[in-house]
Amino acid sequence: QEKEELIEEWQPEPLVPSVPKDHPALNYNIVSGPPTHIITVNGKECINFASFNFLGLLNNEKVKSAAQASLKKYGVGTCGPRGFYGTFDVHLELEERLAKFMRTEEAIIYSYGFATIASAIPAYSKRGDIVFVDEAACFAIQKGLQASRSNIKLFKHNDMADLERLLKEQETEDQKNPRKARVTRRFIVVEGLYMNTGDICPLPELIKLKYKYKVRIFLEESLSFGVLGEHGRGITEHFGINIDDIDLISANMENSLASIGGFCCGRSFIIDHQRLSGQGYCFSASLPPLLAAAAIEALNIMEDNPDIFQTLRTKCERIHKALQGISGLKVVGESFSPALHLQLEESCGSRENDVKLLKRVVDYCMNSGIALTQARYLEKEEKCLPQPSIRVVITVEQTEQELDKAASLLKEAAQSVLN
Amino acid sequence: INHIVHNGGLYKRPFNEAFEETPMLVAVLTYVGYGVLTLFGYLRDFMRQWKIEKCQNATEREEQKDFVPLYQDFENFYNRNLYMRIRDSWNRPICSVPGAKVDMMERVSHDYNWTFTYTGRVIKDIINMGSYNYLGFAQKTGACQEAAAKVLSQYGAGVCSTRQEMGNLDKHEELEKLVARFLGVESAMAYGMGFATNSMNIPALVGKGCLILSDELNHASLVLGARLSGATIRIFKHNNMQSLEKLLKDAIVHGQPRTRRPWKKILILVEGIYSMEGSIVRLPEVIALKKKYKSYLYLDEAHSIGALGPSGRGVVEYFGLSPEDVDVMMGTFTKSFGAAGGYIGGKKELIDYLRTYSHSAAYATSMSPPVVEQIITSVKCIMGEDGTTIGRARVQQLAENTRYFRRRLKEMGFIIYGNEDSPVVPLMLYMPAKIGAFGREMLKRNIGVVVVGFPATPIIESRARFCLSAAHTKEMLDTALKEINEVGDLLQLKYSRRRLVPLLDRPFDETTYEETED
């Protein structure tokens, strides 16, 4: 009887709390037409400084015709996971090509960029293992770490001294319990070019630490693949490091390759394990063949035109210089990074107000023909929430006049809104 | 155990689900089979360790030999010794549309499946009973493909931005309105990957202090989403309503485990059709329980959308219920619509909340435009809005194929699991040797099937799983049935003794529920 009463009385919370109508993340920009160099946002034509289309391959005719041919041959979907008749010859070809391009033994493809690193980390790191991760790691890495249930140790962004301190602490722990230490795996997870801060990780020092303290390195190269290095092979080529020194390189194909999905590459010893234990690989449908064909063609273009990387770098340096000295906004990111952040020099007190102020700057620019966006984060879920910022993305398709126009427009916007 | 349930008028049509018991002799022989394989496994490992046999595994780098080993030796025991023997049944590469008939690349192995080489020949016209092509939309010609081609030339293949930033195309808005109309809900949101839809949105809906009641046999994406959310998870026996009711009662009466505070909310996770069992969720009873105990229902219709119901609107229509009773309707576009991606449908507040707080909206690239167009065209086709009756005809063809196929297989004497109306047909094999043998024999006869063993199924219940499609004609089904009959006689797979247990629901015993630590 009492139980009946308890059941009657209990009131659950509503399934979701209501969201205020003017929440900044609720009203999306509607893009009509393709999100290429000239983009039509909310009805207005602008120059695109917001899509990660670094090599301008989104509108490339060769890529589109390769995808068309694949569409005529295979249809759109694959109707199955890789294990059950979902493996097409295009997938095998793309994996081979990626492995050859990155000069590793093997590569594995995922059908969703976010799921790539979020499935790769839990496949190797389990409960009881230790992972040292940079504070500015992107959300996908954080989710992968959460799913793996390992011990996470955060070290300050790009601070090798802090990392070494943590590694030394771990060493003293190990000496207390050598039996446990012999079976605890250790990993360092870093990004080549950080999405949240636009700078690169000091890879040569990391390699030294790797061999000194016997930790494995997982490198996430979503932004640096197709950007850094003489041929676009990423940060290992940029620093001239032997690729076998990195245990696993993971990247998504949604930035430079202008396709969808992601891949991991490395030695067969490591990659083959993911074919049975990568959750996003085994339990999910494979990549639609037209997207795989688009990626193969994009890779061909990257291999045939190695000078676009230098062009991209010159453009990045140009705009990095031009954006210095804007009153009220500071540039965050390396000079050769194609994805920069513009943060407020002085915060106005609360994050909400900062976001509103930045929105006014963005709206000013959009009305004058430059499409920008604020960097979006889930405020409650991030471990180390970055400052609110405007994202500026540089692509090879932008001409020098457009870069200069963008820089001067931002100066104007900052003047009018922030003063 | 055979269930024919007319539970107090909740069901408007007979609900026939059967899970015949494993014959005792077969169970014993299966265990013996696994025992022998394990012994041989130890022997081979021993020989490999002592270098009598060549070790064909990839190995660690010389420079890293003194690092902590990446894999435990024992973890890979199953992989090395059992999976390797029959590895050619999986990951078969195809080179044509995954329709009713498919072309497969021939591959041979000269070293017992450690490596494969492609001979370059293509095996043509294999009857495809493995792809999830329920309504036959995997086509390379036709209205869907033409529309997708047009959108591809106009928009390109990728998007390069997230939904909340610059990746929200007008096509996405069109798709979401259409999906909401199709399902009969207020509003919907689409994502690029079905697996990610679950694993990224369940954490947005529930958190610490909430309770998740999840079915025993839920898919890995639901389990991962539940784990990532941080809520307490309790598991009820598969499709067993008494088990679910007991858990609900206990949860409300006793509250949270240590503090005894009441739960913030309770979410029940179920699937429309369970892909390994072929069973359909008892939706009328689940909804009655949900209303009685004021909890929320999350229905994953990955396999049932498009495949059940007189007009293809899924398990809710199949039972004649209203979509407003289900709080969160989730599904995927991979199976019946021949594309890729997932969606969530529900009330407007729910979808607005997900637009703001879903992990996928903020961090993951949005769907590719030609894929979106394929979904739009196929949904319109199913609804009949493109002016033809193709959609309706396909849904009916699938239902007929399902009934015919299941009836004939049962008559032949195989043990078939699941509900009579589910297009997923698991045929029990049990013994480990038969898993590989069945797959290979069927391939020799030009029929492609999917076989599954441990760990996707319990260790003795390995099975072959047929996925029927509206694209299968009666002749194809007859050919397939003839071959299955032959192989069944050859491998002695006709275990069924057609023993009907009298009309009781599955006997209910004390539930053991597991709680996970935070």
CSV table of N, CA and C in Angstrom, one decimal, chain B residues 19 103 108 174 185 207 257 259 303 310 333 381 394 412 468 482:
chain,number,residue,atom,x,y,z
B,19,PHE,N,11.2,-18.6,-29.5
B,19,PHE,CA,12.6,-18.9,-29.3
B,19,PHE,C,12.7,-20.3,-28.8
B,103,ASP,N,28.0,-8.4,-56.7
B,103,ASP,CA,29.2,-9.0,-57.2
B,103,ASP,C,30.2,-9.0,-56.1
B,108,VAL,N,41.5,-15.5,-52.0
B,108,VAL,CA,42.0,-16.8,-51.5
B,108,VAL,C,43.0,-16.6,-50.5
B,174,GLU,N,15.3,21.0,-44.8
B,174,GLU,CA,14.2,20.3,-45.6
B,174,GLU,C,14.1,18.9,-45.1
B,185,VAL,N,5.7,13.3,-35.8
B,185,VAL,CA,6.1,14.0,-34.6
B,185,VAL,C,6.2,15.5,-34.9
B,207,GLY,N,21.8,12.4,-17.1
B,207,GLY,CA,23.1,12.5,-16.5
B,207,GLY,C,23.2,11.8,-15.2
B,257,PRO,N,20.7,4.5,-4.9
B,257,PRO,CA,21.2,3.4,-4.1
B,257,PRO,C,21.7,3.8,-2.7
B,259,THR,N,21.9,7.2,-1.3
B,259,THR,CA,21.4,8.3,-0.6
B,259,THR,C,19.8,8.2,-0.4
B,303,HIS,N,16.3,-0.9,-37.1
B,303,HIS,CA,16.0,-1.9,-38.1
B,303,HIS,C,14.5,-1.8,-38.5
B,310,PRO,N,2.1,-1.0,-42.0
B,310,PRO,CA,1.4,-1.1,-43.3
B,310,PRO,C,2.0,0.0,-44.2
B,333,PHE,N,19.1,6.0,-41.0
B,333,PHE,CA,18.8,6.0,-42.5
B,333,PHE,C,19.6,5.0,-43.2
B,381,CYS,N,9.2,8.7,-51.5
B,381,CYS,CA,8.8,7.6,-52.3
B,381,CYS,C,7.9,6.7,-51.3
B,394,ARG,N,6.6,-1.7,-52.2
B,394,ARG,CA,7.8,-2.3,-51.6
B,394,ARG,C,7.5,-2.7,-50.2
B,412,MET,N,10.8,-26.5,-43.1
B,412,MET,CA,11.9,-27.4,-43.4
B,412,MET,C,12.5,-28.0,-42.1
B,468,LEU,N,15.9,-10.0,-45.2
B,468,LEU,CA,15.1,-10.0,-46.4
B,468,LEU,C,15.0,-8.6,-46.9
B,482,LYS,N,16.0,-23.4,-51.6
B,482,LYS,CA,16.4,-24.7,-52.1
B,482,LYS,C,17.8,-25.0,-51.6
